[in-house]
Short mmCIF file of C-alpha atoms in Angstrom, two decimals:
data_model
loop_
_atom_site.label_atom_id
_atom_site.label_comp_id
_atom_site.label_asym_id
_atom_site.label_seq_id
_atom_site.Cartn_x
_atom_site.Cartn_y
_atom_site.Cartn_z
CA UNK A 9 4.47 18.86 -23.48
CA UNK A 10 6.25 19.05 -20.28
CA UNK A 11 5.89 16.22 -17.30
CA UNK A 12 6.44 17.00 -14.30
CA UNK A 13 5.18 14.17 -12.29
CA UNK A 14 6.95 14.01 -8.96
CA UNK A 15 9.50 16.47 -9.53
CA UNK A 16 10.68 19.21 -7.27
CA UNK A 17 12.94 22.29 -7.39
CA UNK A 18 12.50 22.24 -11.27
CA UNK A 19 12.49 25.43 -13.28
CA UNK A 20 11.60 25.99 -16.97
CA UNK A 21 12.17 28.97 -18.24
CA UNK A 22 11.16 30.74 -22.08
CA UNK A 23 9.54 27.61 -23.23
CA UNK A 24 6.60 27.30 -26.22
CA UNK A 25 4.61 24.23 -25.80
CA UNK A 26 1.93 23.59 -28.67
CA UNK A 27 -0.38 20.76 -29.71
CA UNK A 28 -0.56 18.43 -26.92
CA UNK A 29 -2.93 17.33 -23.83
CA UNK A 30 -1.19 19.38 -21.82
CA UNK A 31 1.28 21.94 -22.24
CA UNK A 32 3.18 21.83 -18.85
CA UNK A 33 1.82 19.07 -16.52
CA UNK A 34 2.57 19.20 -12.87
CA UNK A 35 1.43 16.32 -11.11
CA UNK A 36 2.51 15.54 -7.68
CA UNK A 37 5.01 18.38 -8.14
CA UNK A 38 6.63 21.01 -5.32
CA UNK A 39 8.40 24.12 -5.26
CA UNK A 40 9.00 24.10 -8.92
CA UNK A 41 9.10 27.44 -10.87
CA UNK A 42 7.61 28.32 -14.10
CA UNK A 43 8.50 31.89 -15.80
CA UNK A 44 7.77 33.38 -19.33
CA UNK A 45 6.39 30.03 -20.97
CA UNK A 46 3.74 29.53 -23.95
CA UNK A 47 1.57 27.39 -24.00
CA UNK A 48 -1.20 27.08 -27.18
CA UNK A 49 -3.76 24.90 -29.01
CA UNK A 50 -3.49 22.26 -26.69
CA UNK A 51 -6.14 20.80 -24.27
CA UNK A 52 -4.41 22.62 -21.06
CA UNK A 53 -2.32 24.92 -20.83
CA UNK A 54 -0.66 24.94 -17.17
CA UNK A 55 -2.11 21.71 -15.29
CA UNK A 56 -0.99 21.83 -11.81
CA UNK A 57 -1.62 19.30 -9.11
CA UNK A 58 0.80 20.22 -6.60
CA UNK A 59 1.71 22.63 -3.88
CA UNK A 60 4.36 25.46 -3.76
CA UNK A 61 4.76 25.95 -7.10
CA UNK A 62 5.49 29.58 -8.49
CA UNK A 63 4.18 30.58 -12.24
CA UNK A 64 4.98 33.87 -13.21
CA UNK A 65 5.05 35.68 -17.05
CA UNK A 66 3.43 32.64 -18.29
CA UNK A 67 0.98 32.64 -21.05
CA UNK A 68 -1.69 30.35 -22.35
CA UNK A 69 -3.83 30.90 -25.25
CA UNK A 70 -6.29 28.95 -27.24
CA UNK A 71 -6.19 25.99 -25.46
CA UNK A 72 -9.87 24.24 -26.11
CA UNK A 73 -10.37 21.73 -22.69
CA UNK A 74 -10.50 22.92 -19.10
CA UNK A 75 -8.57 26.12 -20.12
CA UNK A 76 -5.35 28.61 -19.75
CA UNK A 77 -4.38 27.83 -16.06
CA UNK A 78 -5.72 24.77 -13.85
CA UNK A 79 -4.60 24.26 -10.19
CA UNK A 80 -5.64 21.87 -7.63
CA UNK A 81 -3.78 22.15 -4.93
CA UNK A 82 -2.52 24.19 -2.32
CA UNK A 83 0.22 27.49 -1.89
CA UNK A 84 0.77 27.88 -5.35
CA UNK A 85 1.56 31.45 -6.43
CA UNK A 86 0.14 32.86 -10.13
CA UNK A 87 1.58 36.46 -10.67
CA UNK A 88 1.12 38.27 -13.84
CA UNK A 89 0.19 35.50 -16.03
CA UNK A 90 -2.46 36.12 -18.94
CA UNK A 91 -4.86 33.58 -20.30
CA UNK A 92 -6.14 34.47 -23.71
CA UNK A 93 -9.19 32.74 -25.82
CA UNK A 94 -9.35 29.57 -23.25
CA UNK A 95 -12.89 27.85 -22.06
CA UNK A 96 -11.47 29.04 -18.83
CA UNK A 97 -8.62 31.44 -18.30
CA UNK A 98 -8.07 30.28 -14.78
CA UNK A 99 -9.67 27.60 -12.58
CA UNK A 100 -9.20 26.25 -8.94
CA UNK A 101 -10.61 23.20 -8.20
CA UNK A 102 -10.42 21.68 -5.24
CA UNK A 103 -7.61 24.23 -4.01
CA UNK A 104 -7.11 26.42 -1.17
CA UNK A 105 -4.51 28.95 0.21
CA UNK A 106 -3.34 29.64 -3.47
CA UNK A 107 -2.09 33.31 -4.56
CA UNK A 108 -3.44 34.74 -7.89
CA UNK A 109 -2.30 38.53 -8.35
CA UNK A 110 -2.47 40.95 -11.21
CA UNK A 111 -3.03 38.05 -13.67
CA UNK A 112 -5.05 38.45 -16.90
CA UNK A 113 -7.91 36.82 -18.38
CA UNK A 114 -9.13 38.20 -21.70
CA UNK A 115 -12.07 36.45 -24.13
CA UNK A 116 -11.89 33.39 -22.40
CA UNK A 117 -15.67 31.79 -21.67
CA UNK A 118 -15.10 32.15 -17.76
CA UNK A 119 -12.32 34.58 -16.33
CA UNK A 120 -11.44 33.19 -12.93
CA UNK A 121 -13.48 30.14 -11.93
CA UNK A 122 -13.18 28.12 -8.53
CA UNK A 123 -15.28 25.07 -7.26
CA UNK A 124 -14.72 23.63 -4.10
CA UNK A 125 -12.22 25.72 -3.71
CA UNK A 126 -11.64 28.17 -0.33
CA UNK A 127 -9.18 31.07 1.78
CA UNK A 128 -7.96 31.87 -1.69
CA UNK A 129 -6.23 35.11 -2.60
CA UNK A 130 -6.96 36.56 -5.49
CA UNK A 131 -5.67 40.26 -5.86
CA UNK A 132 -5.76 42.87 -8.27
CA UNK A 133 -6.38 40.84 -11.68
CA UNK A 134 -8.56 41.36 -14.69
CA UNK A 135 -11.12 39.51 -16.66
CA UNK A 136 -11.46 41.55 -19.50
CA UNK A 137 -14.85 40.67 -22.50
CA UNK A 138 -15.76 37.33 -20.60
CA UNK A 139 -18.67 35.45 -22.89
CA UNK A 140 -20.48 34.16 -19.86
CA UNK A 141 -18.91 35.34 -16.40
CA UNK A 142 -15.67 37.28 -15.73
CA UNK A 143 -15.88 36.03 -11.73
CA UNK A 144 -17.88 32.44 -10.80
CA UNK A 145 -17.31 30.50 -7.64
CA UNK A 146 -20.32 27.75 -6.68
CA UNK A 147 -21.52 27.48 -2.62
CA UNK A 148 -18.97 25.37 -2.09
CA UNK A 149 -16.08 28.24 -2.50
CA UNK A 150 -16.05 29.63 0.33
CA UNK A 151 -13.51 32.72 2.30
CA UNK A 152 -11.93 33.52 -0.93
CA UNK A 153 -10.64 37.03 -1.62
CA UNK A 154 -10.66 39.11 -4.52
CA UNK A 155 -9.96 42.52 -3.39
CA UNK A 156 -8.87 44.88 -6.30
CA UNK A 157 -10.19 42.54 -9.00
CA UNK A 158 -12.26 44.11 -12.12
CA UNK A 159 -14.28 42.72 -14.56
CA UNK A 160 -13.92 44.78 -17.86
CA UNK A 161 -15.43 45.13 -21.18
CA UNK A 162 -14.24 46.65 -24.68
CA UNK A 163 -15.76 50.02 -25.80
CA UNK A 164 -15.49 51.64 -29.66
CA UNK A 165 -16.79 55.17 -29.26
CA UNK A 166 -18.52 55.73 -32.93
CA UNK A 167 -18.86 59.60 -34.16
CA UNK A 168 -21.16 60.24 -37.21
CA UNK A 169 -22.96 62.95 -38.94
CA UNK A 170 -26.57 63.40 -39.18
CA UNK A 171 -26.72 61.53 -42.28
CA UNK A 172 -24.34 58.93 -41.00
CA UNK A 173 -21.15 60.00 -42.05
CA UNK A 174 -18.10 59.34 -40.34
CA UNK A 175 -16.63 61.91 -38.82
CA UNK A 176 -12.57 61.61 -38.60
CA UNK A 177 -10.44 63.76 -35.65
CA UNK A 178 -12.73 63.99 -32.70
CA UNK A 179 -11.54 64.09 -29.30
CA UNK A 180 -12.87 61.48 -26.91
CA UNK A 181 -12.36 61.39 -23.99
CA UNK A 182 -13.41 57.71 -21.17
CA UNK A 183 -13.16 58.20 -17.47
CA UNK A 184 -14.20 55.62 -15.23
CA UNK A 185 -15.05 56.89 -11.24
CA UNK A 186 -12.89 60.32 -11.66
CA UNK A 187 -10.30 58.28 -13.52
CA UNK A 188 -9.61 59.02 -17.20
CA UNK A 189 -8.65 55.43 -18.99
CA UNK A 190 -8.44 57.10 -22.37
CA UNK A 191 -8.02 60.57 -23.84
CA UNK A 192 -7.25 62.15 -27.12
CA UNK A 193 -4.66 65.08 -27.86
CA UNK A 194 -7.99 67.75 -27.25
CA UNK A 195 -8.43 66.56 -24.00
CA UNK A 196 -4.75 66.63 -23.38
CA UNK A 197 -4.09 62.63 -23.73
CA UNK A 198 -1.84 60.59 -26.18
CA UNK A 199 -4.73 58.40 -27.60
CA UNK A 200 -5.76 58.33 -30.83
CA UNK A 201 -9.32 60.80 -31.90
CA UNK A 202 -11.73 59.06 -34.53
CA UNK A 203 -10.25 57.53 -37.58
CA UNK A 204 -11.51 57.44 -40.90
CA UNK A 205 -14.47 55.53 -39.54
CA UNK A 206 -15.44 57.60 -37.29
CA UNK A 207 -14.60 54.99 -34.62
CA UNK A 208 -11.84 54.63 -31.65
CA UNK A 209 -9.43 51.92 -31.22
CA UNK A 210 -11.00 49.56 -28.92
CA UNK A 211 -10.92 50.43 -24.84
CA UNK A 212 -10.49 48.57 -22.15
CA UNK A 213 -13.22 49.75 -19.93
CA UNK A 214 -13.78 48.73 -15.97
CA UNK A 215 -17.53 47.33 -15.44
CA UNK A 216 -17.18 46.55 -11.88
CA UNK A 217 -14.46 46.28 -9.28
CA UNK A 218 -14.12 43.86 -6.24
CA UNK A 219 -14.05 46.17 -3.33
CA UNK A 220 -12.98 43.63 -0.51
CA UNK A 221 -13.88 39.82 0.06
CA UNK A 222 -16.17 38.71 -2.83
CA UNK A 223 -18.16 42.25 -3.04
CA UNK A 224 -18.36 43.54 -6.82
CA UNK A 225 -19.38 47.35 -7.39
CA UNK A 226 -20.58 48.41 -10.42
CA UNK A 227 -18.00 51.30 -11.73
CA UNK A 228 -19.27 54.54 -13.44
CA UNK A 229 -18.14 55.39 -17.07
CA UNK A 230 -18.86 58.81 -18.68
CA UNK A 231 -17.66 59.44 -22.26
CA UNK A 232 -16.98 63.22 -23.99
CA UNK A 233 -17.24 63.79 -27.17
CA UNK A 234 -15.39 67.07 -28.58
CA UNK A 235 -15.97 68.65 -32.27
CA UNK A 236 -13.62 71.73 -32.20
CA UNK A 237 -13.92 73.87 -29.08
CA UNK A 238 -17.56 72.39 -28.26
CA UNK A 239 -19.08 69.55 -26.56
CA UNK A 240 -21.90 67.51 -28.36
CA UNK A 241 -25.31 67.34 -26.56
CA UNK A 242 -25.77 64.71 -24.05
CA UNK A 243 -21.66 64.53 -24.22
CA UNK A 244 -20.49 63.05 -21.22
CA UNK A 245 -23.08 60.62 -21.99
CA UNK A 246 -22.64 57.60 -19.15
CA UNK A 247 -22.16 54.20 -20.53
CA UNK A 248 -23.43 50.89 -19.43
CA UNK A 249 -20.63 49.06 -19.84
CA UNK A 250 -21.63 45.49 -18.69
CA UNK A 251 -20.95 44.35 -22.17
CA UNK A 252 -18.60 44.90 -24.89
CA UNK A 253 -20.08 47.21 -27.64
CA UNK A 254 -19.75 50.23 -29.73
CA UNK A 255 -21.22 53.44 -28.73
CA UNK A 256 -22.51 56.17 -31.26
CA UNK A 257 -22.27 59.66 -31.16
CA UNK A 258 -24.65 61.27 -33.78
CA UNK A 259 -23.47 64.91 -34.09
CA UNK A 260 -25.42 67.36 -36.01
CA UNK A 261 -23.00 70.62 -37.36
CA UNK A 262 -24.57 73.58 -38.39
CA UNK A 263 -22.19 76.72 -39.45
CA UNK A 264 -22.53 80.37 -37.97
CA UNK A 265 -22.88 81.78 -41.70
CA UNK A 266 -26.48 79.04 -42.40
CA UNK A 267 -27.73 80.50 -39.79
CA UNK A 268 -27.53 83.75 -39.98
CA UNK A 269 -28.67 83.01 -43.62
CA UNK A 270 -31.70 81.52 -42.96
CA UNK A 271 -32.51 84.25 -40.78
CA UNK A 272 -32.06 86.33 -43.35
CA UNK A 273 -34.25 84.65 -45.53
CA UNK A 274 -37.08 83.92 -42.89
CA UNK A 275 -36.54 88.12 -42.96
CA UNK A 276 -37.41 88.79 -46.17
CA UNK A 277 -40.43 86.33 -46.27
CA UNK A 278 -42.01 88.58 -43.67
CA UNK A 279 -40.75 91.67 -46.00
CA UNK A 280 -42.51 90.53 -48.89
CA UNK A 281 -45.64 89.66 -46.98
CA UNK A 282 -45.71 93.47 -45.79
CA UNK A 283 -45.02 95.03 -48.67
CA UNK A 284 -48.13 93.05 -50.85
CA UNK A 285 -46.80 91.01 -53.46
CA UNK A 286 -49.63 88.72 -53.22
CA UNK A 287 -49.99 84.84 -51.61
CA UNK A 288 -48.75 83.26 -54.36
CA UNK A 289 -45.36 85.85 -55.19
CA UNK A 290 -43.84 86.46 -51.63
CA UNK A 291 -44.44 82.19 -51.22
CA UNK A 292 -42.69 81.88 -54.38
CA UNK A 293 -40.05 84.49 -54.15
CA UNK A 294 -39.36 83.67 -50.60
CA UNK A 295 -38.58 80.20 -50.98
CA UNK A 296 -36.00 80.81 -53.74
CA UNK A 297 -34.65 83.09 -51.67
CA UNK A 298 -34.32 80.36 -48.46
CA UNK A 299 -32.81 77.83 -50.91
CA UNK A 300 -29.88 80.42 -51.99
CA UNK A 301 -29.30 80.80 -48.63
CA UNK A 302 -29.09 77.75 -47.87
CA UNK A 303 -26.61 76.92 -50.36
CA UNK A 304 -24.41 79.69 -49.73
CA UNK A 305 -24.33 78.96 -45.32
CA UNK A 306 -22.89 75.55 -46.41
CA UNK A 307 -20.98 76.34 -48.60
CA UNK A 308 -19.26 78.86 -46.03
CA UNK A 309 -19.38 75.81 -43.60
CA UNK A 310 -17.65 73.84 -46.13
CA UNK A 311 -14.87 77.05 -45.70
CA UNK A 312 -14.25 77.70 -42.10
CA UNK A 313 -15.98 75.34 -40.21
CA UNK A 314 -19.29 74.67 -37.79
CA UNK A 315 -20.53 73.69 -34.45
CA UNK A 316 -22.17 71.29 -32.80
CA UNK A 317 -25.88 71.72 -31.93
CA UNK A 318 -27.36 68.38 -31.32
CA UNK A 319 -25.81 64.75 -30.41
CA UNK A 320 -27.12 61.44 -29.64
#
């Protein structure tokens, strides 16, 4: 990898540093610059000890030690770097008066970590399907801010039929606290509706949001599901979305045309009763009729269409 011990005033630029203990090694180092580097499979990623130093567009990924980013020291500046599939995406140990903004941490085991570490800034990123904690600092961390941060999970919105078929081409629509983060064509978005399996590309979904210092709220997510003109029952359903997860809509269709046909038939069961055919004749006669009618309101639904009565 890259050695930096020392150095100062050093920039690296567009560089893709795989298999090694570290992939770019600062030790010592100053006012040295880092921009749109790669760093993979090795123990670290971006080991800083050092002050001043400035890592922007940087990504680290798979790396299976400490993590993506690791900085002890002071005044560095992280801005919109993303740590993928790390242990940790980024860590500050030991550090203080460091800038972290709009940086990303996705599947990584911790999303921001800090021990020891204080009167840190840490605007505006993402931790996005953490396994254990998108957010940990220990007692001795203290002063740090993280105003604007959010801690975010992956939703699949799953539509299927009664018998649990998938249904292809319904609208969904995600907001999160008034804010829509996904919509379909229906709902007058670009995103995709159900696929052939029923399902939704996977969303990135807000769980909760740093609202100033180190205070997390929990955010508010309400899903709509659309089959033709109508909402399904309990559609907008609110999600829990403090974990990554697929979430079923079961949507029951009936046609206009069944139902009018098995009030038909229901009719004519009362008919015969009236008119005396005997227990045994209207039971039998009314029956057959039911089934016919049956058959025929789906296979009009089959023709033009249903709607929606039930969802869960």
């Amino acid at each position: 990898g890259f050695n930096l011990t020392g150095r100062t005033n050093v920039t690296i630029k567009n560089v893709i540093v795989t298999g090694w203990q570290y992939g770019f090694y600062l030790y010592y180092s100053s006012n040295n610059t880092l921009t749109n580097n790669t760093a993979y499979n090795n123990y670290y990623g971006f080991r800083i000890y050092g002050s001043n130093n400035t890592l922007t567009n940087n990504t680290a990924y798979n790396n299976t030690y400490v993590g993506g980013f690791y900085i002890s020291g002071p005044y560095n500046t992280l801005i919109n770097n993303t740590a993928n599939n790390n242990w940790n995406g980024f860590c500050l140990g030991s550090s203080s008066y460091n800038n972290l903004s709009e940086n990303t941490a996705l599947n990584n085991w911790y999303g921001f970590k800090l021990y020891n570490s204080s009167s840190n800034t840490l605007h505006s990123n993402w931790a996005i399907n953490s396994t254990t904690q998108a957010y940990r600092w220990d007692n001795d961390s203290t002063s740090n801010d993280f105003t604007g941060s959010v801690a975010a999970n992956y939703l699949c919105v799953e539509v299927v039929g009664c018998a649990g078929v998938p249904l292809q081409g319904v609208e969904v629509k995600v907001v999160v606290d008034g804010v829509t983060v996904y919509a379909s064509p229906g709902f007058e978005g670009t995103n995709a509706t159900t696929g052939r399996d029923g399902k939704t590309p996977w969303i990135i979904v807000p769980f909760q949001t740093c609202i100033s210092g180190t205070t997390f709220v929990e955010n508010t997510t309400m899903v709509t599901v659309r089959v033709g003109e109508l909402n399904a029952i309990n559609s907008p359903r609110e999600v829990n979305m403090a974990t990554s997860h697929t979430e079923v809509f079961i949507v029951f269709i009936i046609s206009f045309a069944l139902d009018f046909m098995v009030e038909l038939a229901l009719w004519f069961f009362l008919s015969v009763q009236l008119t005396g055919f005997g227990n045994m004749g209207y039971l039998v006669v009314g029956v057959i009729f039911l089934v016919q009618a049956v058959l025929v309101g789906f296979f009009v639904l089959r023709k033009v269409g249903g709607w929606v009565v039930a969802a869960g």
